[in-house]
mmCIF file of C-alpha atoms in Angstrom:
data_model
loop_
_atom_site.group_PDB
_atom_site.id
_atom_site.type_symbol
_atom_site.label_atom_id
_atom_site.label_comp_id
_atom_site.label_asym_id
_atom_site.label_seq_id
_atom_site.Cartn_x
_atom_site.Cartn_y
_atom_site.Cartn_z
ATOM 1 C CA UNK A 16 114.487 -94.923 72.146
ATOM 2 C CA UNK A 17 115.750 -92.215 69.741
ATOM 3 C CA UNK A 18 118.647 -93.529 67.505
ATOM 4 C CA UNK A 19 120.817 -90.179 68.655
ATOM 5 C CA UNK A 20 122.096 -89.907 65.453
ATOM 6 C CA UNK A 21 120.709 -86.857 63.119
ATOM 7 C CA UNK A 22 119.120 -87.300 59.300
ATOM 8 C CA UNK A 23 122.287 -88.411 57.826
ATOM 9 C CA UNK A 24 123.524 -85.719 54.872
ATOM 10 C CA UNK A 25 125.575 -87.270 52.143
ATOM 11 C CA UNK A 26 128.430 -84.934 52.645
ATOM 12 C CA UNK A 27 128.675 -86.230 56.056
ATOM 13 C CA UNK A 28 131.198 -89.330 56.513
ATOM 14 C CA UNK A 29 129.748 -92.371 57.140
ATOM 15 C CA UNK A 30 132.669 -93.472 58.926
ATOM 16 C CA UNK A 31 135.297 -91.523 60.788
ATOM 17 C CA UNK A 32 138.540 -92.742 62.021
ATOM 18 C CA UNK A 33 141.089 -91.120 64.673
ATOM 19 C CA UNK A 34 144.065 -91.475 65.629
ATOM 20 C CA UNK A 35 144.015 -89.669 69.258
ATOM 21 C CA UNK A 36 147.480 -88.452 69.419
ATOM 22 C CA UNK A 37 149.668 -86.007 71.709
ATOM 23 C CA UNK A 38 148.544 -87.075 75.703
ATOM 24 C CA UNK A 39 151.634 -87.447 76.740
ATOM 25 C CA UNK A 40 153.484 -84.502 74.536
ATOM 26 C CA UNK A 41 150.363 -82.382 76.031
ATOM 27 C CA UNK A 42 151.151 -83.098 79.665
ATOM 28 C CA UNK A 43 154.938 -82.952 79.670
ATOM 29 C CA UNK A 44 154.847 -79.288 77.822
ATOM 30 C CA UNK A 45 152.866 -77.875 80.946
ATOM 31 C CA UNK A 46 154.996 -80.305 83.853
ATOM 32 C CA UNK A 47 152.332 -82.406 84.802
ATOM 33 C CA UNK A 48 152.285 -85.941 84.231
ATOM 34 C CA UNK A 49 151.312 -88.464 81.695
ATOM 35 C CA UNK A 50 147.993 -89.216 83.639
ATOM 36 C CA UNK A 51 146.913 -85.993 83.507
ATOM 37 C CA UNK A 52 147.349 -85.884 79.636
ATOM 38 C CA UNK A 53 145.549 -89.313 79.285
ATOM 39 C CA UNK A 54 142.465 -87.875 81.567
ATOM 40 C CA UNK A 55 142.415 -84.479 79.225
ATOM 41 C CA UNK A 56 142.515 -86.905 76.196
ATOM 42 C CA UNK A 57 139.447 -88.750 77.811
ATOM 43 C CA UNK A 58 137.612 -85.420 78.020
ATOM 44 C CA UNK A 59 138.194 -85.157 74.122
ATOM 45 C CA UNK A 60 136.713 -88.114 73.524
ATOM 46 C CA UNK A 61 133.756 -87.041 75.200
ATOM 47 C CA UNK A 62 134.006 -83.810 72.783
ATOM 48 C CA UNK A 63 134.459 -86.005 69.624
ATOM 49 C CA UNK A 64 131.877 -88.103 70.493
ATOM 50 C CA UNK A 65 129.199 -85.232 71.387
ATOM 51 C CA UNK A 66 130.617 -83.454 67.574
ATOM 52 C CA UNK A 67 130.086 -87.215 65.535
ATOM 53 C CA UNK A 68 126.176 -87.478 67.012
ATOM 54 C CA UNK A 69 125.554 -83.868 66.357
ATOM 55 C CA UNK A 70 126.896 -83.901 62.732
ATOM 56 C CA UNK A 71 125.435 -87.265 62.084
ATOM 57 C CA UNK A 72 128.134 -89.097 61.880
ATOM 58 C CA UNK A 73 126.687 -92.952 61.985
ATOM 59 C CA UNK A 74 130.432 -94.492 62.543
ATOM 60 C CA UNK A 75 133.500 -93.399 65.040
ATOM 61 C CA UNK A 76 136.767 -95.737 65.339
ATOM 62 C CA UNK A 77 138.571 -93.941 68.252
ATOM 63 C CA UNK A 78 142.366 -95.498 68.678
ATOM 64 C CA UNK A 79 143.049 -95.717 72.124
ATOM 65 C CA UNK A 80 144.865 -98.460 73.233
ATOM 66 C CA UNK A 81 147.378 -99.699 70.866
ATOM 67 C CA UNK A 82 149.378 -103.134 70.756
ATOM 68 C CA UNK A 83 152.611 -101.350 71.103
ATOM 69 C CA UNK A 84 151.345 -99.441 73.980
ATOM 70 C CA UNK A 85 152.096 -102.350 75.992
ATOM 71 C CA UNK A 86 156.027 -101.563 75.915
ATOM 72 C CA UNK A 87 155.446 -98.061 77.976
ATOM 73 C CA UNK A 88 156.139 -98.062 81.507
ATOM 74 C CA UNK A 89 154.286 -99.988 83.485
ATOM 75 C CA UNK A 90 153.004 -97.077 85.519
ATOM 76 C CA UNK A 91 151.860 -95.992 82.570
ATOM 77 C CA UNK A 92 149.978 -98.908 81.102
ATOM 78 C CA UNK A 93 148.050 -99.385 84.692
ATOM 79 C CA UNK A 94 147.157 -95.466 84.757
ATOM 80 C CA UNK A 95 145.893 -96.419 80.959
ATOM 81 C CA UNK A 96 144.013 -99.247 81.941
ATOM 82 C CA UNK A 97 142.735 -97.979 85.026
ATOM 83 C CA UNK A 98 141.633 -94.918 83.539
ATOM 84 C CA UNK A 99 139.547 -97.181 80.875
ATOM 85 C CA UNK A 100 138.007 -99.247 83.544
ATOM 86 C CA UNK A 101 136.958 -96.180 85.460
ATOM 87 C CA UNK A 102 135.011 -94.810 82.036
ATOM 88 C CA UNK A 103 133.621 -97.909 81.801
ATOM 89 C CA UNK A 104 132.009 -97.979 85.226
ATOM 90 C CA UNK A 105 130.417 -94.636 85.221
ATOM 91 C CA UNK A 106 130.294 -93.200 81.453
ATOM 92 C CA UNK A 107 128.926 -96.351 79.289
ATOM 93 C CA UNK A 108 125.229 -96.032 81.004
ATOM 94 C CA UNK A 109 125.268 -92.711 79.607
ATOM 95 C CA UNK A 110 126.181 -93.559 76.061
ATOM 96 C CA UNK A 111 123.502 -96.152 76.266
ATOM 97 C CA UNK A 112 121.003 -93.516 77.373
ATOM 98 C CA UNK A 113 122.471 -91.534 73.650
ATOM 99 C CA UNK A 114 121.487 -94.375 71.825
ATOM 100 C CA UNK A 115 125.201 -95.187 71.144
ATOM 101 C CA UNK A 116 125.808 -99.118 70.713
ATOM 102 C CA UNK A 117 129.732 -99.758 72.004
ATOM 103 C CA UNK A 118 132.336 -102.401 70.144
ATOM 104 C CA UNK A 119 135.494 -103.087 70.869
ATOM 105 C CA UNK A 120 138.158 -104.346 68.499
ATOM 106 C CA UNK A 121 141.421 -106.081 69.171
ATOM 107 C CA UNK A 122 143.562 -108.295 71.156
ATOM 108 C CA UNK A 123 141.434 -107.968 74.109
ATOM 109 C CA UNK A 124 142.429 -111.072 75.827
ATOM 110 C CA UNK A 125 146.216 -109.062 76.435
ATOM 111 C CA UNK A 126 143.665 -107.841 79.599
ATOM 112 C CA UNK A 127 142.835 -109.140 82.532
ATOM 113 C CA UNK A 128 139.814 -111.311 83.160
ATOM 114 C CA UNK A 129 138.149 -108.295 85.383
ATOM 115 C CA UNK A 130 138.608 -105.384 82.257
ATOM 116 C CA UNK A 131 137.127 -107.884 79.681
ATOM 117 C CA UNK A 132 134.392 -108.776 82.002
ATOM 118 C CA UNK A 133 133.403 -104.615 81.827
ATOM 119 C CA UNK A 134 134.287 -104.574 78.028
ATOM 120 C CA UNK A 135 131.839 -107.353 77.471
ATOM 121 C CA UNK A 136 129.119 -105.549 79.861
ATOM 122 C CA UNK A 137 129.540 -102.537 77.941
ATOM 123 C CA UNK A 138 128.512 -104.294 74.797
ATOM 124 C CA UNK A 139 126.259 -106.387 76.293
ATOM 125 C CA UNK A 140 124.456 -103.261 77.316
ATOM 126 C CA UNK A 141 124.477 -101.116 73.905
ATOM 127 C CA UNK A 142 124.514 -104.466 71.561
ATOM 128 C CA UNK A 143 120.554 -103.294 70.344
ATOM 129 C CA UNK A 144 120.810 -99.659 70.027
ATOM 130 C CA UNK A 145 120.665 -97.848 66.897
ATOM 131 C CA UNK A 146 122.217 -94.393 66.897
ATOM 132 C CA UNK A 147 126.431 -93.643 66.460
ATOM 133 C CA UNK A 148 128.396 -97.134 66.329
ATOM 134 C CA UNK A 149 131.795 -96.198 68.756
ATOM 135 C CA UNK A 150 134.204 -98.280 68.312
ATOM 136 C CA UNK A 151 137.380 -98.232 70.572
ATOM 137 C CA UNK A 152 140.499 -100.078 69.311
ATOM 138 C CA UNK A 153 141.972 -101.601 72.273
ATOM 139 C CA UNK A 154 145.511 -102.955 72.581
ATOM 140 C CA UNK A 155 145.031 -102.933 68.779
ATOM 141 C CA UNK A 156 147.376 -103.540 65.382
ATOM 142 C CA UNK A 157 146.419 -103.379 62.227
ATOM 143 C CA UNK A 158 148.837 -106.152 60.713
ATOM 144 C CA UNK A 159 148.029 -108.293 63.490
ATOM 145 C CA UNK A 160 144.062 -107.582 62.572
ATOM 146 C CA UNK A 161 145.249 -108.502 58.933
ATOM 147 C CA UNK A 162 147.080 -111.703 60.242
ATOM 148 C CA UNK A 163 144.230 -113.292 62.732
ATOM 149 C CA UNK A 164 142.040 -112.653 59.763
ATOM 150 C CA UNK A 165 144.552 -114.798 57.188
ATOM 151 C CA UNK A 166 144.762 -117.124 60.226
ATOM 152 C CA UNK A 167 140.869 -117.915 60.499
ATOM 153 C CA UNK A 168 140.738 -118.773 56.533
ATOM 154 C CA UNK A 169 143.910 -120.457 56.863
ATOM 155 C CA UNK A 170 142.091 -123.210 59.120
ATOM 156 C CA UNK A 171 139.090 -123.077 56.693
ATOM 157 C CA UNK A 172 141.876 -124.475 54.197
ATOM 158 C CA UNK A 173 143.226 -126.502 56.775
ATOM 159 C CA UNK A 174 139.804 -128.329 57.391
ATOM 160 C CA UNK A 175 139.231 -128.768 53.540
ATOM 161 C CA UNK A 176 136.407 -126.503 53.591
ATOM 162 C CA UNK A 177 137.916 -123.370 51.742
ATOM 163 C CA UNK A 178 139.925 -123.755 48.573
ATOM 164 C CA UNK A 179 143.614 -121.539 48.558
ATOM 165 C CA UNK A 180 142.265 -119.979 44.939
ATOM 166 C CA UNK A 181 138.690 -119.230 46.561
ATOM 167 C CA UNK A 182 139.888 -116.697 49.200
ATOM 168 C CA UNK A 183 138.696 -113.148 48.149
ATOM 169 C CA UNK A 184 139.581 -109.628 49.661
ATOM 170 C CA UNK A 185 135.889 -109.548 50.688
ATOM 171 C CA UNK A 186 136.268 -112.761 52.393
ATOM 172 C CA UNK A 187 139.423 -111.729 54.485
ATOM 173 C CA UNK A 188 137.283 -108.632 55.342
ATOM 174 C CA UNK A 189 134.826 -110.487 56.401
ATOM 175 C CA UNK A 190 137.122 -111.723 59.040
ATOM 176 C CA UNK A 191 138.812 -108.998 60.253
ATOM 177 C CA UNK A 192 137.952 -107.691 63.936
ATOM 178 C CA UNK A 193 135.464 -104.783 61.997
ATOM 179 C CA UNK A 194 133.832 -107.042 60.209
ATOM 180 C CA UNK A 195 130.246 -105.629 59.282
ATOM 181 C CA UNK A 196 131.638 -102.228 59.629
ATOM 182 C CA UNK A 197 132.089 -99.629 56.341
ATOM 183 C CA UNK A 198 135.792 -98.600 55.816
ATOM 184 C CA UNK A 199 136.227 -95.495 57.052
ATOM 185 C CA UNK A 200 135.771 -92.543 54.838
ATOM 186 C CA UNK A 201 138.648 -90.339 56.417
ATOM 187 C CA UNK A 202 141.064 -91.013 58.959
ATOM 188 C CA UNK A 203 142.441 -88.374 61.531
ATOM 189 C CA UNK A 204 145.908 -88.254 63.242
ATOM 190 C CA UNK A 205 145.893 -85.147 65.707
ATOM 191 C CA UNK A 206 149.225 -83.896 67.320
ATOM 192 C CA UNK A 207 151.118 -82.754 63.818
ATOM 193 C CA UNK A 208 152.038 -86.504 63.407
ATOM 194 C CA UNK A 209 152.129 -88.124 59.593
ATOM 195 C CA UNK A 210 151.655 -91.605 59.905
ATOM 196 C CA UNK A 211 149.214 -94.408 60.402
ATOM 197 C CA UNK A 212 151.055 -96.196 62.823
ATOM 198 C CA UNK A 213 149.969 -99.229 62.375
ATOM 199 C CA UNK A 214 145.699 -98.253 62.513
ATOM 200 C CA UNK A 215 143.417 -99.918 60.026
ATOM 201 C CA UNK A 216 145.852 -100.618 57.633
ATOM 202 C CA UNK A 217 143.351 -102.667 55.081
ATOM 203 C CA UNK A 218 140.190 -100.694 55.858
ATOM 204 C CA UNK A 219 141.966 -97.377 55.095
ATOM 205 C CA UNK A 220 143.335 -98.739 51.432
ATOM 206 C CA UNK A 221 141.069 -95.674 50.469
ATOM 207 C CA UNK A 222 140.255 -93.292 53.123
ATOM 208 C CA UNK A 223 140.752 -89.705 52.949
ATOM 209 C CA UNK A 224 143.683 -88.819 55.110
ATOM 210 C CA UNK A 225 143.753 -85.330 57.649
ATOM 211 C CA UNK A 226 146.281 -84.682 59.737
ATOM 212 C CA UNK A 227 145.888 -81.975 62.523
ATOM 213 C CA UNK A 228 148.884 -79.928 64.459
ATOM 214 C CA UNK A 229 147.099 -79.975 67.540
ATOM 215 C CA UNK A 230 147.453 -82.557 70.978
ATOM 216 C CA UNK A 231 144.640 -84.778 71.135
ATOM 217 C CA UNK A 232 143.995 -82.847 74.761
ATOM 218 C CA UNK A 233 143.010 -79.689 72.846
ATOM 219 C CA UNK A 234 140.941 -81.429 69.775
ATOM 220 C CA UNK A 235 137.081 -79.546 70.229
ATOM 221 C CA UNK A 236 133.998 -79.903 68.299
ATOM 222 C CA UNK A 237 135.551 -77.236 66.145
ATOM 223 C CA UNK A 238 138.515 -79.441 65.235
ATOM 224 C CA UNK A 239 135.737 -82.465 63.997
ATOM 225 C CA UNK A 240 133.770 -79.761 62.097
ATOM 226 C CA UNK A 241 137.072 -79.039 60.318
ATOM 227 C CA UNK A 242 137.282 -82.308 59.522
ATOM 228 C CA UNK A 243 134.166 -82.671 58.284
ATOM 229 C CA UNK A 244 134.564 -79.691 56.589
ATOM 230 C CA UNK A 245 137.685 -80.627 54.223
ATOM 231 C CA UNK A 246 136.146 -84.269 53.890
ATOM 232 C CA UNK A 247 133.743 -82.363 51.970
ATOM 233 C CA UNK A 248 135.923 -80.822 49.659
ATOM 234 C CA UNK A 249 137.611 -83.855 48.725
ATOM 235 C CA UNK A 250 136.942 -85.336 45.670
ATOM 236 C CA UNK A 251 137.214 -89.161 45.986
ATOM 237 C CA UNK A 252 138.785 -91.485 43.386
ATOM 238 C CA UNK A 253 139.043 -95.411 44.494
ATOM 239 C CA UNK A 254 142.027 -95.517 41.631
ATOM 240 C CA UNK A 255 139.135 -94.624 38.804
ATOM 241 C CA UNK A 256 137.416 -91.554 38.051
ATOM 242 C CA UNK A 257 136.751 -89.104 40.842
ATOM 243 C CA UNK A 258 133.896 -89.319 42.988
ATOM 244 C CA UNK A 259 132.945 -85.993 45.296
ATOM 245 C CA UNK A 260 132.086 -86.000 48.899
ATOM 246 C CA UNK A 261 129.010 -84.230 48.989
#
């Protein structure tokens, strides 16, 4: 099966990260309501994803279900989570076709039994393919990734088979709910938005930050190029001397 993934060019990312942001702002701006933002933003991903595989791009994180999310509306949430379990039905077969191998990272046992039986069919599914890695962060938190991680190496220490002064920062990685996945090299918040909230907090310690004023709804292949584009330009400096994108 082709991998789906082009010759990868060193000024391409190796990981890109996105904040989807502006569904809601999106809908309310032309009267219709919130599900109709959330089913334009699901349309962008399609976009993003088609841009990432086309530009080589061997790693997309895609934020779309956060832990806070859960305080909305209950209307809301359901037209969230039904819209996921519809995608899941009748769009994963044809990411598998794509070569695209499917994770999913967070506190997935906040759904019900039925969703995490199609999140684990998904992954089941594209667990051995080799082109773009997509991972969707689902009912996710980045200190609560950090703190499950502590957790796990806390009951190492617990069970006297980790010593306190033997914990590294690669061995809380190791732990965390991307384990085996690079950092991402940049990290996109769409909508005009300037903050993380709360999204890879320890893998982005050194990511390249871009932040675009448009509504997640809108974001094209264009936008990613863009992206891509000023990634490229940026010269990189992990707190040392500066190392260029390209």
């Amino acid at each position: 099966m082709s991998s789906g993934v082009a010759e990868k060019n060193m000024s391409v990312p190796t990981h890109v990260a996105i904040i989807m942001d502006g569904n809601g702002r999106w809908a309310r701006e032309r009267g219709l309501p919130h599900l109709a933002g959330h089913k334009a933003g699901a349309e962008a991903v399609a976009r993003c994803v088609r841009a990432a595989m086309q530009r080589g791009v061997p790693y997309l994180t895609l934020y779309a279900f956060s832990s806070e999310n859960w305080s909305r509306g209950p209307q809301e949430v359901s037209d969230l989570t039904s819209l996921l379990r519809y995608y899941l039905r009748h769009k994963v077969r044809e990411l598998h076709v794509k070569g695209v191998r499917l994770r999913f990272i967070g506190e997935l046992d906040r759904f019900d039994a039925s969703l995490r039986e199609e999140l684990e069919r998904a992954e089941d599914m594209t667990r051995d393919n080799t082109g773009m890695v997509l991972l969707l962060a689902l009912s996710y938190g980045g200190r609560c990734d950090i703190v499950q991680s502590a957790r796990t190496l806390a009951r190492a220490v617990k069970a006297g088979t980790l010593e306190p002064d033997d914990i590294t920062e690669a061995m809380l990685a190791n732990h965390l709910w991307t384990h085996g996945v690079p950092d991402p090299d940049v990290v996109v918040r769409t909508s005009g938005e300037y903050r993380l909230s709360n999204f890879l907090l320890w893998q982005s310690a050194y990511a390249e930050l871009v932040f675009l004023d448009v509504y997640w709804p809108d974001f094209t292949e264009g936008h990613f190029a863009t992206v891509l584009d000023v990634y490229a330009r940026r010269e990189r400096r992990f707190g040392s001397r500066p190392v260029a994108s390209a």
